[in-house]
Amino acid sequence: MHALLSAFTPIWVLTAAGYAVGRGGLLGEQAEAVLGRFVFHVAMPAALFMMVSEARLSSFANQSVIAFGAGTVAVCALGFLAAGRFFGRKTADRAITGMASGYVNSANLGIPVAVQVLGDASFVAQIILFQVLLVSPVILTLLDTGTDRGRVHWRPVLRRMLTMPVRNPVIMASMLGVLVAATDLRVPSALGRSCDLLGAAAVPTALITLGLSLHGRRDGAEATEAPASRGEVAVAVALKNLVQPLAGFGVALLLGLPEQQVLAVVLCSALPTAQNAFLYARQYGLDTALARNSVVASTVVSMATLSLAAWALGPPG
């Protein structure tokens, strides 16, 4: 439990700091928007480029990733469908609900939890690659097409989909990283250090931005949307914290994985919603309440689910 508390503490501290800064008005009214754009367009692409470019793509395909991926895809799809069927959401908002339901906080929380419980973070690196290279492009495509204001012609939509890697810094950085990794190129040391410095700002700035959003305006529109948002948050958190770990556990058993790999799959599946869901909603001008509240609620609930997974599947003693 001490290890889990140590892993969660930076998330709570930085989010609380962002809330305090927002409450005090220290950074001005536009701070949330500006910091959100900085993370999405600058810091996150730099971090993703270095992470993917230094990865060994050959280690990506294994049964543990398949087990995790199957549970993730199923839960994201359930969240996407539930948002449309039960809450009347359109495509872009449904994509955010799907992301909130199954996109795990693999970087700033997954790594310390894996090190403490599993002994190393090698599997988390594969999870990061899976989310960055496969899950994120699908979600961003849905967001991009779903926020295509009024243009229903198939040609503009197709053109936007084909040019999205050029227009979206997250996908572009990931693709460049894959190119570097696949061709065994070496990133020049000066460029690598610069990207590392920028990338190091991604997680803390994202958490500060999340905290700023918690002190957002309480206008009439928000009050009207609150009941539906609470229902969606409950669905997203249930899918994230309960269904996804169980799905990963079931697939891992079907594949006959060893006990340590089963623990790794369930533990990573039980991680809370990544703050990327909030950042994407913010970047595309969508309602951020669902993503923001899902990140906070799933982070609190995951303290129990992560502890349960470690106790039930970990080695005795």
Short mmCIF file of C-alpha atoms in Angstrom, two decimals:
data_model
loop_
_atom_site.label_atom_id
_atom_site.label_comp_id
_atom_site.label_asym_id
_atom_site.label_seq_id
_atom_site.Cartn_x
_atom_site.Cartn_y
_atom_site.Cartn_z
CA MET A 1 0.00 0.00 0.00
CA HIS A 2 2.89 2.37 0.73
CA ALA A 3 4.20 1.81 -2.80
CA LEU A 4 0.81 2.64 -4.30
CA LEU A 5 0.50 5.76 -2.15
CA SER A 6 3.96 6.86 -3.29
CA ALA A 7 2.93 6.41 -6.93
CA PHE A 8 -0.32 8.33 -6.51
CA THR A 9 1.01 11.21 -4.42
CA PRO A 10 2.55 13.25 -7.30
CA ILE A 11 -0.74 13.05 -9.21
CA TRP A 12 -2.73 14.39 -6.28
CA VAL A 13 -0.16 17.04 -5.35
CA LEU A 14 0.19 18.48 -8.87
CA THR A 15 -3.56 18.37 -9.53
CA ALA A 16 -4.17 20.14 -6.21
CA ALA A 17 -1.50 22.71 -7.10
CA GLY A 18 -3.28 23.40 -10.38
CA TYR A 19 -6.58 23.82 -8.55
CA ALA A 20 -4.98 26.24 -6.08
CA VAL A 21 -3.42 28.24 -8.91
CA GLY A 22 -6.77 28.41 -10.69
CA ARG A 23 -8.61 29.42 -7.53
CA GLY A 24 -6.11 32.17 -6.86
CA GLY A 25 -6.18 33.43 -10.47
CA LEU A 26 -2.38 33.45 -10.53
CA LEU A 27 -2.00 32.59 -14.23
CA GLY A 28 -5.01 34.44 -15.61
CA GLU A 29 -8.22 33.32 -17.28
CA GLN A 30 -6.54 31.75 -20.32
CA ALA A 31 -4.07 29.60 -18.38
CA GLU A 32 -5.96 26.33 -18.83
CA ALA A 33 -6.31 26.79 -22.59
CA VAL A 34 -2.70 27.90 -23.11
CA LEU A 35 -1.18 25.14 -20.99
CA GLY A 36 -3.44 22.58 -22.66
CA ARG A 37 -2.23 23.65 -26.11
CA PHE A 38 1.38 23.59 -24.92
CA VAL A 39 1.04 19.99 -23.75
CA PHE A 40 -0.82 18.82 -26.86
CA HIS A 41 1.29 20.60 -29.49
CA VAL A 42 4.76 20.73 -27.90
CA ALA A 43 5.50 18.70 -24.76
CA MET A 44 3.54 15.53 -25.45
CA PRO A 45 4.81 15.11 -29.05
CA ALA A 46 8.39 15.53 -27.83
CA ALA A 47 7.90 12.90 -25.13
CA LEU A 48 6.21 10.46 -27.50
CA PHE A 49 8.85 10.87 -30.20
CA MET A 50 11.70 10.02 -27.83
CA MET A 51 9.81 7.17 -26.18
CA VAL A 52 8.85 5.47 -29.45
CA SER A 53 12.17 6.14 -31.22
CA GLU A 54 14.08 4.43 -28.40
CA ALA A 55 11.74 1.42 -28.17
CA ARG A 56 12.39 -2.02 -29.58
CA LEU A 57 9.44 -2.60 -31.87
CA SER A 58 10.17 -6.34 -32.01
CA SER A 59 9.08 -6.69 -28.35
CA PHE A 60 5.70 -5.17 -29.11
CA ALA A 61 4.01 -8.39 -30.35
CA ASN A 62 3.51 -10.85 -27.49
CA GLN A 63 0.60 -12.57 -25.79
CA SER A 64 0.58 -10.25 -22.77
CA VAL A 65 0.05 -7.23 -25.01
CA ILE A 66 -2.66 -9.16 -26.87
CA ALA A 67 -4.46 -9.86 -23.59
CA PHE A 68 -4.22 -6.23 -22.49
CA GLY A 69 -5.15 -4.97 -25.95
CA ALA A 70 -8.21 -7.20 -26.27
CA GLY A 71 -9.60 -5.93 -22.97
CA THR A 72 -8.79 -2.32 -23.87
CA VAL A 73 -10.45 -2.46 -27.29
CA ALA A 74 -13.55 -4.16 -25.86
CA VAL A 75 -13.95 -1.65 -23.04
CA CYS A 76 -13.30 1.40 -25.25
CA ALA A 77 -15.93 0.08 -27.68
CA LEU A 78 -18.42 -0.44 -24.83
CA GLY A 79 -17.84 3.12 -23.61
CA PHE A 80 -18.25 4.47 -27.14
CA LEU A 81 -21.51 2.56 -27.67
CA ALA A 82 -22.91 3.40 -24.22
CA ALA A 83 -22.32 7.13 -24.71
CA GLY A 84 -24.41 7.09 -27.86
CA ARG A 85 -27.13 4.67 -26.78
CA PHE A 86 -27.76 5.85 -23.22
CA PHE A 87 -26.60 9.49 -23.24
CA GLY A 88 -27.27 10.61 -26.83
CA ARG A 89 -23.70 11.73 -27.43
CA LYS A 90 -22.36 12.37 -30.92
CA THR A 91 -19.25 10.81 -32.42
CA ALA A 92 -16.56 13.06 -30.91
CA ASP A 93 -18.00 12.97 -27.38
CA ARG A 94 -18.50 9.21 -27.69
CA ALA A 95 -14.82 8.87 -28.55
CA ILE A 96 -13.91 10.74 -25.36
CA THR A 97 -16.19 8.45 -23.32
CA GLY A 98 -14.56 5.42 -24.93
CA MET A 99 -11.13 6.82 -24.14
CA ALA A 100 -12.12 7.59 -20.54
CA SER A 101 -13.33 4.00 -20.22
CA GLY A 102 -10.22 2.22 -21.46
CA TYR A 103 -7.16 4.45 -21.99
CA VAL A 104 -4.93 3.82 -18.98
CA ASN A 105 -2.53 6.16 -17.22
CA SER A 106 0.48 4.11 -18.27
CA ALA A 107 3.22 6.73 -18.04
CA ASN A 108 3.31 8.74 -14.84
CA LEU A 109 1.35 6.19 -12.76
CA GLY A 110 1.87 2.90 -14.61
CA ILE A 111 5.66 3.05 -14.47
CA PRO A 112 6.05 3.56 -10.68
CA VAL A 113 3.29 1.04 -9.90
CA ALA A 114 4.89 -1.56 -12.19
CA VAL A 115 8.32 -1.01 -10.68
CA GLN A 116 6.96 -1.39 -7.15
CA VAL A 117 4.67 -4.39 -7.77
CA LEU A 118 6.19 -6.20 -10.78
CA GLY A 119 9.83 -5.33 -10.23
CA ASP A 120 10.35 -3.60 -13.60
CA ALA A 121 8.46 -1.44 -16.10
CA SER A 122 9.22 -3.31 -19.33
CA PHE A 123 5.60 -4.37 -19.85
CA VAL A 124 4.39 -0.82 -19.25
CA ALA A 125 6.65 0.36 -22.09
CA GLN A 126 4.85 -2.07 -24.40
CA ILE A 127 1.48 -0.81 -23.14
CA ILE A 128 2.53 2.76 -23.88
CA LEU A 129 3.47 1.77 -27.44
CA PHE A 130 0.15 -0.04 -27.91
CA GLN A 131 -1.84 3.00 -26.80
CA VAL A 132 0.25 5.52 -28.71
CA LEU A 133 0.51 3.62 -31.98
CA LEU A 134 -2.87 1.87 -32.17
CA VAL A 135 -5.44 3.34 -29.77
CA SER A 136 -4.62 7.06 -30.04
CA PRO A 137 -4.83 7.26 -33.87
CA VAL A 138 -8.30 5.66 -33.82
CA ILE A 139 -9.55 8.02 -31.13
CA LEU A 140 -8.04 11.07 -32.80
CA THR A 141 -9.56 10.06 -36.14
CA LEU A 142 -13.00 9.85 -34.51
CA LEU A 143 -12.42 13.22 -32.85
CA ASP A 144 -11.24 14.79 -36.07
CA THR A 145 -14.13 13.54 -38.18
CA GLY A 146 -16.65 14.04 -35.38
CA THR A 147 -15.79 17.73 -35.03
CA ASP A 148 -15.84 18.37 -38.78
CA ARG A 149 -18.26 21.28 -38.52
CA GLY A 150 -21.04 20.95 -41.02
CA ARG A 151 -19.00 19.38 -43.81
CA VAL A 152 -20.83 16.20 -44.71
CA HIS A 153 -19.33 15.63 -48.16
CA TRP A 154 -17.22 12.48 -48.20
CA ARG A 155 -14.34 14.18 -50.04
CA PRO A 156 -13.56 16.81 -47.35
CA VAL A 157 -13.92 14.16 -44.64
CA LEU A 158 -11.59 11.77 -46.50
CA ARG A 159 -9.10 14.57 -47.10
CA ARG A 160 -9.10 15.46 -43.41
CA MET A 161 -8.52 11.82 -42.44
CA LEU A 162 -5.64 11.42 -44.89
CA THR A 163 -3.95 14.66 -43.84
CA MET A 164 -4.56 14.23 -40.10
CA PRO A 165 -1.05 12.81 -39.40
CA VAL A 166 0.40 16.02 -40.82
CA ARG A 167 -1.99 18.24 -38.86
CA ASN A 168 -1.91 16.33 -35.58
CA PRO A 169 1.38 16.64 -33.68
CA VAL A 170 0.71 13.58 -31.47
CA ILE A 171 0.30 11.22 -34.42
CA MET A 172 3.11 12.86 -36.38
CA ALA A 173 5.55 12.52 -33.48
CA SER A 174 4.58 8.87 -33.00
CA MET A 175 5.03 8.10 -36.70
CA LEU A 176 8.43 9.79 -36.77
CA GLY A 177 9.42 7.79 -33.70
CA VAL A 178 8.41 4.54 -35.41
CA LEU A 179 10.43 5.52 -38.48
CA VAL A 180 13.53 6.18 -36.36
CA ALA A 181 13.11 2.95 -34.40
CA ALA A 182 12.45 0.82 -37.48
CA THR A 183 15.49 2.14 -39.36
CA ASP A 184 17.84 2.03 -36.36
CA LEU A 185 18.64 5.70 -36.77
CA ARG A 186 20.17 7.58 -33.87
CA VAL A 187 18.66 10.84 -32.75
CA PRO A 188 21.40 13.50 -32.51
CA SER A 189 22.29 14.04 -28.87
CA ALA A 190 21.47 17.76 -28.91
CA LEU A 191 18.03 17.08 -30.40
CA GLY A 192 17.46 14.18 -28.00
CA ARG A 193 18.27 16.29 -24.96
CA SER A 194 16.00 19.07 -26.19
CA CYS A 195 13.12 16.61 -26.70
CA ASP A 196 13.75 15.05 -23.30
CA LEU A 197 13.52 18.47 -21.64
CA LEU A 198 10.28 19.30 -23.43
CA GLY A 199 8.86 15.83 -22.86
CA ALA A 200 9.58 15.99 -19.14
CA ALA A 201 7.17 18.93 -18.94
CA ALA A 202 4.25 16.97 -20.45
CA VAL A 203 2.98 15.04 -17.43
CA PRO A 204 3.35 17.73 -14.73
CA THR A 205 1.88 20.41 -17.00
CA ALA A 206 -1.01 18.13 -17.93
CA LEU A 207 -1.75 17.54 -14.24
CA ILE A 208 -1.57 21.27 -13.48
CA THR A 209 -3.99 21.84 -16.38
CA LEU A 210 -6.29 19.17 -14.99
CA GLY A 211 -6.25 20.93 -11.62
CA LEU A 212 -7.01 24.25 -13.28
CA SER A 213 -10.05 22.68 -14.95
CA LEU A 214 -11.41 21.58 -11.57
CA HIS A 215 -11.84 25.25 -10.75
CA GLY A 216 -13.70 25.85 -14.03
CA ARG A 217 -16.73 28.06 -14.40
CA ARG A 218 -20.02 26.90 -12.92
CA ASP A 219 -22.43 28.39 -15.41
CA GLY A 220 -25.97 27.40 -16.24
CA ALA A 221 -24.94 25.13 -19.10
CA GLU A 222 -22.73 23.08 -16.80
CA ALA A 223 -25.51 22.81 -14.25
CA THR A 224 -27.87 21.52 -16.96
CA GLU A 225 -25.36 18.90 -18.14
CA ALA A 226 -24.34 17.75 -14.65
CA PRO A 227 -26.85 14.86 -14.20
CA ALA A 228 -26.00 13.25 -17.57
CA SER A 229 -22.32 13.84 -16.94
CA ARG A 230 -22.51 12.11 -13.56
CA GLY A 231 -24.19 9.12 -15.20
CA GLU A 232 -21.54 8.93 -17.89
CA VAL A 233 -18.77 9.26 -15.32
CA ALA A 234 -20.25 6.34 -13.38
CA VAL A 235 -20.36 4.20 -16.52
CA ALA A 236 -16.85 5.19 -17.59
CA VAL A 237 -15.37 4.55 -14.14
CA ALA A 238 -17.14 1.18 -13.83
CA LEU A 239 -15.80 0.13 -17.23
CA LYS A 240 -12.32 1.41 -16.43
CA ASN A 241 -11.85 0.16 -12.89
CA LEU A 242 -13.90 -3.05 -12.93
CA VAL A 243 -14.67 -4.33 -16.43
CA GLN A 244 -11.28 -3.68 -18.03
CA PRO A 245 -9.23 -5.56 -15.39
CA LEU A 246 -11.71 -8.45 -15.49
CA ALA A 247 -11.58 -8.53 -19.28
CA GLY A 248 -7.79 -8.55 -19.26
CA PHE A 249 -7.82 -11.31 -16.63
CA GLY A 250 -10.21 -13.45 -18.71
CA VAL A 251 -8.20 -13.11 -21.91
CA ALA A 252 -4.94 -13.79 -20.04
CA LEU A 253 -6.39 -17.02 -18.66
CA LEU A 254 -7.65 -18.06 -22.10
CA LEU A 255 -4.16 -17.54 -23.51
CA GLY A 256 -2.66 -19.59 -20.70
CA LEU A 257 -0.26 -16.89 -19.55
CA PRO A 258 2.05 -17.52 -16.56
CA GLU A 259 0.98 -16.05 -13.22
CA GLN A 260 3.42 -13.12 -13.37
CA GLN A 261 2.16 -12.10 -16.81
CA VAL A 262 -1.45 -12.42 -15.68
CA LEU A 263 -0.65 -10.07 -12.79
CA ALA A 264 1.02 -7.61 -15.19
CA VAL A 265 -1.99 -7.61 -17.55
CA VAL A 266 -4.54 -7.14 -14.76
CA LEU A 267 -2.46 -4.53 -12.94
CA CYS A 268 -1.99 -2.40 -16.06
CA SER A 269 -5.66 -2.83 -16.99
CA ALA A 270 -6.63 -1.58 -13.52
CA LEU A 271 -4.71 1.69 -13.92
CA PRO A 272 -6.97 4.78 -13.92
CA THR A 273 -7.94 6.93 -16.89
CA ALA A 274 -5.07 8.90 -18.40
CA GLN A 275 -5.26 12.69 -18.36
CA ASN A 276 -4.86 12.52 -22.16
CA ALA A 277 -8.63 12.07 -22.33
CA PHE A 278 -9.11 15.48 -20.75
CA LEU A 279 -6.44 17.07 -22.95
CA TYR A 280 -7.99 15.69 -26.15
CA ALA A 281 -11.46 16.88 -25.12
CA ARG A 282 -10.02 20.30 -24.35
CA GLN A 283 -8.09 20.50 -27.61
CA TYR A 284 -11.12 19.61 -29.75
CA GLY A 285 -13.46 22.03 -27.97
CA LEU A 286 -15.64 19.32 -26.41
CA ASP A 287 -17.30 19.11 -22.99
CA THR A 288 -14.40 18.37 -20.64
CA ALA A 289 -16.52 17.48 -17.58
CA LEU A 290 -16.77 13.78 -18.44
CA ALA A 291 -13.04 13.37 -19.09
CA ARG A 292 -11.97 15.48 -16.12
CA ASN A 293 -14.26 13.78 -13.62
CA SER A 294 -13.43 10.32 -14.98
CA VAL A 295 -9.70 10.96 -14.49
CA VAL A 296 -10.21 12.08 -10.88
CA ALA A 297 -12.78 9.44 -9.91
CA SER A 298 -10.99 6.51 -11.56
CA THR A 299 -7.72 7.57 -9.91
CA VAL A 300 -9.34 7.45 -6.47
CA VAL A 301 -11.14 4.14 -7.13
CA SER A 302 -8.03 2.52 -8.62
CA MET A 303 -6.29 2.70 -5.27
CA ALA A 304 -8.64 -0.09 -4.19
CA THR A 305 -8.63 -2.07 -7.46
CA LEU A 306 -4.84 -1.95 -7.83
CA SER A 307 -4.38 -3.08 -4.24
CA LEU A 308 -6.90 -5.90 -4.76
CA ALA A 309 -5.15 -7.06 -7.94
CA ALA A 310 -1.74 -7.04 -6.27
CA TRP A 311 -3.10 -8.92 -3.25
CA ALA A 312 -5.10 -11.53 -5.20
CA LEU A 313 -2.63 -12.28 -8.00
CA GLY A 314 0.73 -11.36 -6.49
CA PRO A 315 3.13 -13.78 -4.82
CA PRO A 316 2.21 -14.71 -1.24
CA GLY A 317 3.85 -12.68 1.50
#
